[in-house]
């Protein structure tokens, strides 16, 4: 890694750390209790350039490689200490890429800049009540009617679903079932016939999550992304960035658990000595650090590989996709292990609301499911490696 990139990474990570420590972490418990965080946080993140990181300059963003974005993602998780904040504050990172890559220039300029300024919220809607990871089986339909599409169906588990201003929706425009008839359609949040139902969750309490209901929702045809029938390919390509982001977040949350457990072990006394003076506790901390180090090294390697492939114009190399799938599993398993060990070290305090480890313990399962469940990741990795 060259010196300029190292300096940029350090500066960005420091900016993110200060933002997370001053404006996110002190408020997380109150936001969890309220079930949401203030919309003003989007504008603040935009002012620091965080919402636009990785987006084209002409749309108000700042182009950035995976290697540059990585320390920002990790720092937000480690020092912000809330998956719910990250999930909704950055839901545009899964909702906007199909718009940037496949919308007309007019639609891109209409939609993207206000989101990157923190004025509008973008979300992605793929999952349906009747199926999760089986994207090819989705049933929400979009029927062409003159200059509009008429959308009917439901989407569920949608992050930022209650207050999104723009929703990138996977719909079926073709006949029958399967991947070939899937398209991507951008739906305005104020469209007539779109209603939303808030969902209650085990974790990510301050992230608004919803089921979306489409009842003859008329969407201007100009909001079709790319061509009809190209949606499945867009969805699969979009998963790469999402899964790397999830892995980075899992790494940061693992570090947050270790930070809290180590501080507690040094402060808390039992049987006449600080907890860290007991071998059993020290070994738990070392086991956490060992897994964190391996996840960190792997994600750095996968990010560098992704940057090299991007530079070569190759975006979905099978070996790289396989690495992302396995990395996502490894990083979230590391998060699960660290959360469990941290709660054990904190003892009764680890069971109390308000501790970092308790929150992350509840949030880990959605990280292991969202963006592709563990079992799906293993199967996809095997296929990409040519084993099937």
mmCIF file of C-alpha atoms in Angstrom:
data_model
loop_
_atom_site.group_PDB
_atom_site.id
_atom_site.type_symbol
_atom_site.label_atom_id
_atom_site.label_comp_id
_atom_site.label_asym_id
_atom_site.label_seq_id
_atom_site.Cartn_x
_atom_site.Cartn_y
_atom_site.Cartn_z
ATOM 1 C CA UNK A 1 0.000 0.000 0.000
ATOM 2 C CA UNK A 2 1.505 3.333 -1.021
ATOM 3 C CA UNK A 3 2.141 6.158 1.448
ATOM 4 C CA UNK A 4 -0.544 8.435 -0.006
ATOM 5 C CA UNK A 5 -3.263 5.813 0.384
ATOM 6 C CA UNK A 6 -2.095 5.054 3.926
ATOM 7 C CA UNK A 7 -2.277 8.754 4.826
ATOM 8 C CA UNK A 8 -5.739 9.121 3.284
ATOM 9 C CA UNK A 9 -6.986 6.039 5.134
ATOM 10 C CA UNK A 10 -5.653 7.307 8.453
ATOM 11 C CA UNK A 11 -7.184 10.759 7.981
ATOM 12 C CA UNK A 12 -10.564 9.353 6.963
ATOM 13 C CA UNK A 13 -10.622 6.855 9.831
ATOM 14 C CA UNK A 14 -9.829 9.648 12.295
ATOM 15 C CA UNK A 15 -12.642 11.818 10.933
ATOM 16 C CA UNK A 16 -15.078 8.926 11.179
ATOM 17 C CA UNK A 17 -13.923 8.029 14.690
ATOM 18 C CA UNK A 18 -14.486 11.559 15.973
ATOM 19 C CA UNK A 19 -17.911 11.726 14.302
ATOM 20 C CA UNK A 20 -18.958 8.358 15.709
ATOM 21 C CA UNK A 21 -17.686 9.041 19.224
ATOM 22 C CA UNK A 22 -19.265 12.495 19.501
ATOM 23 C CA UNK A 23 -22.499 12.217 17.528
ATOM 24 C CA UNK A 24 -23.503 8.542 17.459
ATOM 25 C CA UNK A 25 -22.257 6.510 20.453
ATOM 26 C CA UNK A 26 -23.548 8.849 23.219
ATOM 27 C CA UNK A 27 -27.050 8.776 21.739
ATOM 28 C CA UNK A 28 -27.469 5.165 20.670
ATOM 29 C CA UNK A 29 -29.384 3.927 23.711
ATOM 30 C CA UNK A 30 -31.860 6.816 23.506
ATOM 31 C CA UNK A 31 -32.296 6.226 19.790
ATOM 32 C CA UNK A 32 -32.852 2.506 20.371
ATOM 33 C CA UNK A 33 -35.513 3.365 22.942
ATOM 34 C CA UNK A 34 -37.177 5.763 20.490
ATOM 35 C CA UNK A 35 -37.016 3.284 17.607
ATOM 36 C CA UNK A 36 -35.301 5.746 15.259
ATOM 37 C CA UNK A 37 -32.566 8.351 15.034
ATOM 38 C CA UNK A 38 -32.985 11.988 13.898
ATOM 39 C CA UNK A 39 -33.037 12.705 10.172
ATOM 40 C CA UNK A 40 -30.577 15.507 10.920
ATOM 41 C CA UNK A 41 -27.860 12.861 11.266
ATOM 42 C CA UNK A 42 -27.996 12.291 7.496
ATOM 43 C CA UNK A 43 -27.142 15.931 6.842
ATOM 44 C CA UNK A 44 -24.289 15.835 9.345
ATOM 45 C CA UNK A 45 -22.829 12.701 7.767
ATOM 46 C CA UNK A 46 -23.186 14.351 4.359
ATOM 47 C CA UNK A 47 -21.316 17.452 5.525
ATOM 48 C CA UNK A 48 -18.345 15.242 6.385
ATOM 49 C CA UNK A 49 -18.511 13.589 2.969
ATOM 50 C CA UNK A 50 -19.431 10.183 4.380
ATOM 51 C CA UNK A 51 -22.659 9.683 2.438
ATOM 52 C CA UNK A 52 -20.962 10.480 -0.859
ATOM 53 C CA UNK A 53 -17.923 8.271 -0.341
ATOM 54 C CA UNK A 54 -17.514 6.052 -3.396
ATOM 55 C CA UNK A 55 -19.906 7.967 -5.676
ATOM 56 C CA UNK A 56 -19.120 9.963 -8.864
ATOM 57 C CA UNK A 57 -17.964 13.510 -8.362
ATOM 58 C CA UNK A 58 -20.455 14.872 -10.897
ATOM 59 C CA UNK A 59 -23.277 13.580 -8.698
ATOM 60 C CA UNK A 60 -21.891 15.133 -5.530
ATOM 61 C CA UNK A 61 -19.806 12.204 -4.356
ATOM 62 C CA UNK A 62 -16.154 11.403 -3.828
ATOM 63 C CA UNK A 63 -14.749 8.439 -5.789
ATOM 64 C CA UNK A 64 -13.108 5.952 -3.444
ATOM 65 C CA UNK A 65 -11.615 2.493 -3.708
ATOM 66 C CA UNK A 66 -12.587 -0.440 -1.504
ATOM 67 C CA UNK A 67 -9.282 -0.057 0.327
ATOM 68 C CA UNK A 68 -10.009 3.598 1.102
ATOM 69 C CA UNK A 69 -13.600 2.991 2.238
ATOM 70 C CA UNK A 70 -12.661 0.020 4.417
ATOM 71 C CA UNK A 71 -11.238 1.895 7.452
ATOM 72 C CA UNK A 72 -14.248 4.235 7.416
ATOM 73 C CA UNK A 73 -16.686 1.308 7.574
ATOM 74 C CA UNK A 74 -14.719 -0.359 10.362
ATOM 75 C CA UNK A 75 -14.379 2.850 12.388
ATOM 76 C CA UNK A 76 -18.084 3.629 12.144
ATOM 77 C CA UNK A 77 -18.908 0.225 13.601
ATOM 78 C CA UNK A 78 -16.183 0.179 16.234
ATOM 79 C CA UNK A 79 -16.769 3.675 17.581
ATOM 80 C CA UNK A 80 -20.438 4.186 16.726
ATOM 81 C CA UNK A 81 -21.308 0.862 18.365
ATOM 82 C CA UNK A 82 -24.703 0.525 16.653
ATOM 83 C CA UNK A 83 -25.646 -1.616 13.685
ATOM 84 C CA UNK A 84 -29.041 0.052 13.582
ATOM 85 C CA UNK A 85 -27.564 3.491 12.946
ATOM 86 C CA UNK A 86 -25.228 2.193 10.264
ATOM 87 C CA UNK A 87 -27.940 0.161 8.535
ATOM 88 C CA UNK A 88 -30.314 3.087 8.008
ATOM 89 C CA UNK A 89 -27.820 5.952 7.758
ATOM 90 C CA UNK A 90 -26.110 4.135 4.881
ATOM 91 C CA UNK A 91 -29.070 2.295 3.327
ATOM 92 C CA UNK A 92 -28.396 4.311 0.181
ATOM 93 C CA UNK A 93 -25.235 2.236 -0.319
ATOM 94 C CA UNK A 94 -27.448 -0.664 -1.394
ATOM 95 C CA UNK A 95 -30.278 1.411 -2.861
ATOM 96 C CA UNK A 96 -28.324 3.858 -5.036
ATOM 97 C CA UNK A 97 -25.680 1.796 -6.910
ATOM 98 C CA UNK A 98 -28.235 0.363 -9.396
ATOM 99 C CA UNK A 99 -29.426 3.935 -10.018
ATOM 100 C CA UNK A 100 -25.905 5.227 -10.567
ATOM 101 C CA UNK A 101 -25.028 2.372 -12.910
ATOM 102 C CA UNK A 102 -28.259 1.857 -14.841
ATOM 103 C CA UNK A 103 -30.597 4.883 -14.676
ATOM 104 C CA UNK A 104 -30.786 7.526 -17.371
ATOM 105 C CA UNK A 105 -28.616 10.579 -16.832
ATOM 106 C CA UNK A 106 -31.685 12.707 -16.062
ATOM 107 C CA UNK A 107 -32.908 10.288 -13.390
ATOM 108 C CA UNK A 108 -29.435 9.978 -11.872
ATOM 109 C CA UNK A 109 -29.205 13.753 -11.502
ATOM 110 C CA UNK A 110 -32.715 13.922 -10.082
ATOM 111 C CA UNK A 111 -32.250 11.232 -7.482
ATOM 112 C CA UNK A 112 -28.619 10.837 -6.408
ATOM 113 C CA UNK A 113 -27.382 14.334 -5.393
ATOM 114 C CA UNK A 114 -30.167 15.026 -2.837
ATOM 115 C CA UNK A 115 -29.491 11.646 -1.189
ATOM 116 C CA UNK A 116 -25.754 12.324 -0.960
ATOM 117 C CA UNK A 117 -26.542 15.738 0.564
ATOM 118 C CA UNK A 118 -28.569 14.014 3.287
ATOM 119 C CA UNK A 119 -31.823 15.593 2.119
ATOM 120 C CA UNK A 120 -33.445 12.385 0.866
ATOM 121 C CA UNK A 121 -33.255 8.743 1.969
ATOM 122 C CA UNK A 122 -32.797 5.811 -0.419
ATOM 123 C CA UNK A 123 -33.538 2.132 0.199
ATOM 124 C CA UNK A 124 -33.454 -1.225 -1.571
ATOM 125 C CA UNK A 125 -36.445 -3.592 -1.699
ATOM 126 C CA UNK A 126 -35.751 -7.165 -2.797
ATOM 127 C CA UNK A 127 -36.987 -9.589 -0.114
ATOM 128 C CA UNK A 128 -40.621 -10.689 -0.118
ATOM 129 C CA UNK A 129 -42.813 -12.332 2.557
ATOM 130 C CA UNK A 130 -42.895 -15.558 0.554
ATOM 131 C CA UNK A 131 -39.137 -15.858 0.016
ATOM 132 C CA UNK A 132 -35.836 -14.374 1.099
ATOM 133 C CA UNK A 133 -32.629 -15.559 -0.510
ATOM 134 C CA UNK A 134 -34.429 -17.081 -3.526
ATOM 135 C CA UNK A 135 -34.432 -13.841 -5.500
ATOM 136 C CA UNK A 136 -35.432 -15.544 -8.748
ATOM 137 C CA UNK A 137 -38.761 -16.552 -7.190
ATOM 138 C CA UNK A 138 -39.983 -13.039 -6.389
ATOM 139 C CA UNK A 139 -43.617 -12.276 -7.239
ATOM 140 C CA UNK A 140 -44.061 -8.503 -7.097
ATOM 141 C CA UNK A 141 -45.186 -7.493 -10.579
ATOM 142 C CA UNK A 142 -44.785 -4.373 -12.699
ATOM 143 C CA UNK A 143 -47.102 -4.238 -15.724
ATOM 144 C CA UNK A 144 -46.438 -1.672 -18.443
ATOM 145 C CA UNK A 145 -49.381 0.665 -19.020
ATOM 146 C CA UNK A 146 -48.504 3.417 -21.463
ATOM 147 C CA UNK A 147 -45.891 5.694 -19.925
ATOM 148 C CA UNK A 148 -46.131 3.992 -16.531
ATOM 149 C CA UNK A 149 -45.596 0.687 -14.784
ATOM 150 C CA UNK A 150 -48.309 -0.548 -12.434
ATOM 151 C CA UNK A 151 -46.767 -2.311 -9.428
ATOM 152 C CA UNK A 152 -48.516 -4.856 -7.207
ATOM 153 C CA UNK A 153 -47.045 -6.998 -4.435
ATOM 154 C CA UNK A 154 -45.175 -6.824 -1.138
ATOM 155 C CA UNK A 155 -41.624 -6.447 0.094
ATOM 156 C CA UNK A 156 -40.482 -7.068 3.653
ATOM 157 C CA UNK A 157 -37.517 -6.564 6.020
ATOM 158 C CA UNK A 158 -36.770 -3.322 4.159
ATOM 159 C CA UNK A 159 -34.168 -1.156 5.900
ATOM 160 C CA UNK A 160 -35.223 2.527 5.958
ATOM 161 C CA UNK A 161 -38.549 1.237 4.703
ATOM 162 C CA UNK A 162 -40.671 3.590 6.783
ATOM 163 C CA UNK A 163 -39.127 6.850 5.635
ATOM 164 C CA UNK A 164 -37.316 6.194 2.373
ATOM 165 C CA UNK A 165 -37.927 8.832 -0.294
ATOM 166 C CA UNK A 166 -36.664 6.582 -3.107
ATOM 167 C CA UNK A 167 -36.965 2.804 -3.178
ATOM 168 C CA UNK A 168 -35.115 0.626 -5.686
ATOM 169 C CA UNK A 169 -37.516 -2.294 -6.142
ATOM 170 C CA UNK A 170 -37.031 -5.686 -7.761
ATOM 171 C CA UNK A 171 -40.124 -6.484 -9.817
ATOM 172 C CA UNK A 172 -41.276 -9.113 -12.268
ATOM 173 C CA UNK A 173 -41.952 -7.629 -15.693
ATOM 174 C CA UNK A 174 -41.698 -10.871 -17.652
ATOM 175 C CA UNK A 175 -44.016 -13.819 -17.830
ATOM 176 C CA UNK A 176 -43.630 -16.886 -15.622
ATOM 177 C CA UNK A 177 -40.977 -17.471 -12.982
ATOM 178 C CA UNK A 178 -37.206 -17.426 -12.862
ATOM 179 C CA UNK A 179 -34.439 -14.867 -13.136
ATOM 180 C CA UNK A 180 -35.124 -13.846 -16.729
ATOM 181 C CA UNK A 181 -38.255 -11.821 -16.033
ATOM 182 C CA UNK A 182 -36.887 -9.661 -13.209
ATOM 183 C CA UNK A 183 -36.342 -5.923 -13.612
ATOM 184 C CA UNK A 184 -35.358 -3.044 -11.323
ATOM 185 C CA UNK A 185 -37.696 -0.101 -10.891
ATOM 186 C CA UNK A 186 -37.167 3.080 -8.879
ATOM 187 C CA UNK A 187 -40.311 3.925 -6.908
ATOM 188 C CA UNK A 188 -40.885 7.379 -5.356
ATOM 189 C CA UNK A 189 -41.693 7.147 -1.663
ATOM 190 C CA UNK A 190 -44.789 9.306 -2.052
ATOM 191 C CA UNK A 191 -46.311 7.176 -4.826
ATOM 192 C CA UNK A 192 -50.075 6.669 -4.492
ATOM 193 C CA UNK A 193 -50.905 3.104 -3.441
ATOM 194 C CA UNK A 194 -47.644 2.545 -1.548
ATOM 195 C CA UNK A 195 -48.227 1.839 2.147
ATOM 196 C CA UNK A 196 -45.819 0.764 4.857
ATOM 197 C CA UNK A 197 -45.991 -1.310 8.037
ATOM 198 C CA UNK A 198 -43.317 -0.918 10.721
ATOM 199 C CA UNK A 199 -41.655 -4.123 11.927
ATOM 200 C CA UNK A 200 -40.375 -4.857 15.451
ATOM 201 C CA UNK A 201 -36.987 -6.539 15.667
ATOM 202 C CA UNK A 202 -34.577 -8.278 18.035
ATOM 203 C CA UNK A 203 -31.818 -5.786 17.218
ATOM 204 C CA UNK A 204 -31.084 -2.734 15.067
ATOM 205 C CA UNK A 205 -33.783 -1.065 17.152
ATOM 206 C CA UNK A 206 -33.155 2.474 15.896
ATOM 207 C CA UNK A 207 -33.249 1.381 12.247
ATOM 208 C CA UNK A 208 -36.725 1.736 10.774
ATOM 209 C CA UNK A 209 -37.596 -1.537 9.073
ATOM 210 C CA UNK A 210 -40.835 -2.130 7.186
ATOM 211 C CA UNK A 211 -43.042 -4.248 5.009
ATOM 212 C CA UNK A 212 -44.002 -2.355 1.865
ATOM 213 C CA UNK A 213 -47.370 -2.869 0.193
ATOM 214 C CA UNK A 214 -47.828 -1.971 -3.491
ATOM 215 C CA UNK A 215 -51.472 -1.665 -4.560
ATOM 216 C CA UNK A 216 -51.667 -0.585 -8.210
ATOM 217 C CA UNK A 217 -48.794 1.844 -7.699
ATOM 218 C CA UNK A 218 -48.196 3.800 -10.902
ATOM 219 C CA UNK A 219 -44.521 4.536 -11.547
ATOM 220 C CA UNK A 220 -43.305 6.592 -14.530
ATOM 221 C CA UNK A 221 -41.547 4.335 -17.050
ATOM 222 C CA UNK A 222 -38.482 6.602 -16.987
ATOM 223 C CA UNK A 223 -37.686 5.114 -13.573
ATOM 224 C CA UNK A 224 -36.960 1.691 -15.056
ATOM 225 C CA UNK A 225 -33.276 0.942 -14.426
ATOM 226 C CA UNK A 226 -31.604 -0.441 -17.522
ATOM 227 C CA UNK A 227 -33.788 -2.690 -19.647
ATOM 228 C CA UNK A 228 -36.551 -5.082 -18.736
ATOM 229 C CA UNK A 229 -35.228 -8.490 -17.743
ATOM 230 C CA UNK A 230 -31.819 -7.233 -16.587
ATOM 231 C CA UNK A 231 -32.710 -6.937 -12.903
ATOM 232 C CA UNK A 232 -31.331 -10.243 -11.658
ATOM 233 C CA UNK A 233 -27.849 -9.434 -12.944
ATOM 234 C CA UNK A 234 -28.038 -5.998 -11.274
ATOM 235 C CA UNK A 235 -29.054 -7.558 -7.964
ATOM 236 C CA UNK A 236 -26.241 -10.103 -8.013
ATOM 237 C CA UNK A 237 -23.637 -7.443 -8.831
ATOM 238 C CA UNK A 238 -24.985 -5.173 -6.106
ATOM 239 C CA UNK A 239 -24.407 -7.857 -3.472
ATOM 240 C CA UNK A 240 -20.600 -7.664 -3.730
ATOM 241 C CA UNK A 241 -20.322 -4.188 -2.239
ATOM 242 C CA UNK A 242 -23.008 -4.927 0.344
ATOM 243 C CA UNK A 243 -21.241 -8.053 1.570
ATOM 244 C CA UNK A 244 -17.851 -6.361 1.848
ATOM 245 C CA UNK A 245 -19.537 -3.603 3.850
ATOM 246 C CA UNK A 246 -21.163 -6.159 6.130
ATOM 247 C CA UNK A 247 -17.819 -7.865 6.683
ATOM 248 C CA UNK A 248 -16.177 -4.539 7.523
ATOM 249 C CA UNK A 249 -18.975 -3.694 9.939
ATOM 250 C CA UNK A 250 -18.676 -7.108 11.575
ATOM 251 C CA UNK A 251 -14.949 -6.502 12.060
ATOM 252 C CA UNK A 252 -15.609 -3.132 13.692
ATOM 253 C CA UNK A 253 -18.278 -4.542 15.990
ATOM 254 C CA UNK A 254 -15.923 -7.370 16.991
ATOM 255 C CA UNK A 255 -13.339 -4.762 17.937
ATOM 256 C CA UNK A 256 -15.961 -2.837 19.925
ATOM 257 C CA UNK A 257 -16.747 -5.976 21.915
ATOM 258 C CA UNK A 258 -13.060 -6.547 22.631
ATOM 259 C CA UNK A 259 -12.623 -2.890 23.640
ATOM 260 C CA UNK A 260 -15.420 -3.125 26.189
ATOM 261 C CA UNK A 261 -14.425 -6.564 27.495
ATOM 262 C CA UNK A 262 -10.776 -5.577 27.908
ATOM 263 C CA UNK A 263 -11.656 -2.360 29.752
ATOM 264 C CA UNK A 264 -14.018 -4.275 32.039
ATOM 265 C CA UNK A 265 -11.449 -7.019 32.696
ATOM 266 C CA UNK A 266 -8.895 -4.424 33.771
ATOM 267 C CA UNK A 267 -11.336 -2.578 36.051
ATOM 268 C CA UNK A 268 -13.462 -5.330 37.579
ATOM 269 C CA UNK A 269 -12.047 -7.314 40.475
ATOM 270 C CA UNK A 270 -12.937 -10.877 41.455
ATOM 271 C CA UNK A 271 -11.301 -13.191 43.974
ATOM 272 C CA UNK A 272 -8.823 -10.517 45.002
ATOM 273 C CA UNK A 273 -7.518 -9.562 41.553
ATOM 274 C CA UNK A 274 -8.651 -7.793 38.371
ATOM 275 C CA UNK A 275 -10.405 -10.148 35.964
ATOM 276 C CA UNK A 276 -7.513 -9.875 33.534
ATOM 277 C CA UNK A 277 -5.324 -11.394 36.213
ATOM 278 C CA UNK A 278 -7.179 -14.675 35.771
ATOM 279 C CA UNK A 279 -5.898 -16.935 33.024
ATOM 280 C CA UNK A 280 -9.369 -17.998 31.859
ATOM 281 C CA UNK A 281 -10.331 -14.385 31.136
ATOM 282 C CA UNK A 282 -7.023 -13.518 29.451
ATOM 283 C CA UNK A 283 -7.420 -16.499 27.158
ATOM 284 C CA UNK A 284 -10.899 -15.372 26.120
ATOM 285 C CA UNK A 285 -9.499 -11.965 25.192
ATOM 286 C CA UNK A 286 -6.660 -13.532 23.219
ATOM 287 C CA UNK A 287 -9.112 -15.777 21.363
ATOM 288 C CA UNK A 288 -11.097 -12.673 20.416
ATOM 289 C CA UNK A 289 -7.999 -10.846 19.185
ATOM 290 C CA UNK A 290 -6.881 -13.889 17.192
ATOM 291 C CA UNK A 291 -10.154 -14.014 15.258
ATOM 292 C CA UNK A 292 -10.211 -10.248 14.777
ATOM 293 C CA UNK A 293 -6.694 -10.294 13.324
ATOM 294 C CA UNK A 294 -7.577 -13.004 10.824
ATOM 295 C CA UNK A 295 -10.768 -11.229 9.721
ATOM 296 C CA UNK A 296 -8.866 -7.952 9.357
ATOM 297 C CA UNK A 297 -6.136 -9.486 7.218
ATOM 298 C CA UNK A 298 -8.659 -11.247 4.987
ATOM 299 C CA UNK A 299 -10.802 -8.182 4.392
ATOM 300 C CA UNK A 300 -7.742 -6.101 3.549
ATOM 301 C CA UNK A 301 -6.740 -8.714 0.972
ATOM 302 C CA UNK A 302 -10.211 -8.963 -0.546
ATOM 303 C CA UNK A 303 -10.480 -5.164 -0.769
ATOM 304 C CA UNK A 304 -7.117 -4.884 -2.517
ATOM 305 C CA UNK A 305 -8.120 -7.641 -4.920
ATOM 306 C CA UNK A 306 -11.384 -5.849 -5.656
ATOM 307 C CA UNK A 307 -9.538 -2.608 -6.415
ATOM 308 C CA UNK A 308 -7.222 -4.421 -8.818
ATOM 309 C CA UNK A 309 -10.152 -6.051 -10.602
ATOM 310 C CA UNK A 310 -11.998 -2.724 -10.849
ATOM 311 C CA UNK A 311 -8.909 -1.149 -12.395
ATOM 312 C CA UNK A 312 -8.813 -3.982 -14.932
ATOM 313 C CA UNK A 313 -12.505 -3.544 -15.744
ATOM 314 C CA UNK A 314 -13.444 -6.923 -14.256
ATOM 315 C CA UNK A 315 -16.200 -6.539 -11.675
ATOM 316 C CA UNK A 316 -17.437 -10.058 -10.921
ATOM 317 C CA UNK A 317 -14.465 -12.422 -11.172
ATOM 318 C CA UNK A 318 -15.652 -15.784 -9.790
ATOM 319 C CA UNK A 319 -12.675 -16.260 -7.442
ATOM 320 C CA UNK A 320 -13.225 -12.794 -5.939
ATOM 321 C CA UNK A 321 -16.961 -13.363 -5.480
ATOM 322 C CA UNK A 322 -16.165 -16.642 -3.721
ATOM 323 C CA UNK A 323 -13.705 -14.850 -1.433
ATOM 324 C CA UNK A 324 -16.355 -12.236 -0.568
ATOM 325 C CA UNK A 325 -18.883 -14.945 0.337
ATOM 326 C CA UNK A 326 -16.442 -16.787 2.588
ATOM 327 C CA UNK A 327 -15.161 -13.538 4.111
ATOM 328 C CA UNK A 328 -18.689 -12.420 4.949
ATOM 329 C CA UNK A 329 -19.265 -15.677 6.811
ATOM 330 C CA UNK A 330 -15.911 -15.546 8.599
ATOM 331 C CA UNK A 331 -16.282 -11.907 9.691
ATOM 332 C CA UNK A 332 -19.812 -12.363 11.023
ATOM 333 C CA UNK A 333 -18.806 -15.566 12.817
ATOM 334 C CA UNK A 334 -15.965 -13.561 14.375
ATOM 335 C CA UNK A 335 -18.506 -10.962 15.485
ATOM 336 C CA UNK A 336 -20.704 -13.684 16.972
ATOM 337 C CA UNK A 337 -17.776 -15.182 18.878
ATOM 338 C CA UNK A 338 -16.561 -11.833 20.193
ATOM 339 C CA UNK A 339 -20.028 -10.730 21.277
ATOM 340 C CA UNK A 340 -20.560 -13.997 23.130
ATOM 341 C CA UNK A 341 -17.179 -13.864 24.858
ATOM 342 C CA UNK A 342 -17.580 -10.196 25.784
ATOM 343 C CA UNK A 343 -20.966 -10.801 27.402
ATOM 344 C CA UNK A 344 -19.453 -13.734 29.318
ATOM 345 C CA UNK A 345 -16.576 -11.577 30.577
ATOM 346 C CA UNK A 346 -18.931 -8.781 31.631
ATOM 347 C CA UNK A 347 -21.083 -11.322 33.450
ATOM 348 C CA UNK A 348 -24.330 -9.879 34.799
ATOM 349 C CA UNK A 349 -23.475 -6.454 33.397
ATOM 350 C CA UNK A 350 -23.274 -7.994 29.937
ATOM 351 C CA UNK A 351 -26.952 -8.885 30.229
ATOM 352 C CA UNK A 352 -27.927 -5.266 30.887
ATOM 353 C CA UNK A 353 -29.280 -2.902 28.258
ATOM 354 C CA UNK A 354 -26.863 -0.071 27.616
ATOM 355 C CA UNK A 355 -23.690 -2.112 27.367
ATOM 356 C CA UNK A 356 -22.089 -2.311 23.936
ATOM 357 C CA UNK A 357 -21.715 -6.076 24.023
ATOM 358 C CA UNK A 358 -25.368 -6.660 24.898
ATOM 359 C CA UNK A 359 -26.464 -4.590 21.895
ATOM 360 C CA UNK A 360 -24.056 -6.268 19.513
ATOM 361 C CA UNK A 361 -25.017 -9.711 20.859
ATOM 362 C CA UNK A 362 -28.590 -9.013 19.731
ATOM 363 C CA UNK A 363 -27.498 -7.576 16.404
ATOM 364 C CA UNK A 364 -25.160 -10.315 15.252
ATOM 365 C CA UNK A 365 -27.770 -12.656 13.783
ATOM 366 C CA UNK A 366 -29.043 -10.122 11.266
ATOM 367 C CA UNK A 367 -25.457 -9.637 10.098
ATOM 368 C CA UNK A 368 -25.202 -13.394 9.529
ATOM 369 C CA UNK A 369 -28.473 -13.433 7.566
ATOM 370 C CA UNK A 370 -28.648 -10.082 5.772
ATOM 371 C CA UNK A 371 -26.967 -9.789 2.393
ATOM 372 C CA UNK A 372 -27.065 -13.565 2.030
ATOM 373 C CA UNK A 373 -27.407 -16.151 4.777
ATOM 374 C CA UNK A 374 -24.428 -18.313 5.720
ATOM 375 C CA UNK A 375 -25.774 -21.345 3.906
ATOM 376 C CA UNK A 376 -26.365 -19.349 0.717
ATOM 377 C CA UNK A 377 -22.854 -17.874 0.940
ATOM 378 C CA UNK A 378 -21.301 -21.329 1.177
ATOM 379 C CA UNK A 379 -23.271 -22.602 -1.798
ATOM 380 C CA UNK A 380 -22.447 -19.554 -3.911
ATOM 381 C CA UNK A 381 -18.760 -19.814 -2.997
ATOM 382 C CA UNK A 382 -18.706 -23.462 -4.052
ATOM 383 C CA UNK A 383 -20.277 -22.590 -7.417
ATOM 384 C CA UNK A 384 -17.901 -19.689 -8.032
ATOM 385 C CA UNK A 385 -14.947 -21.948 -7.265
ATOM 386 C CA UNK A 386 -16.175 -24.378 -9.912
ATOM 387 C CA UNK A 387 -16.906 -27.181 -7.494
ATOM 388 C CA UNK A 388 -20.437 -27.727 -8.814
#
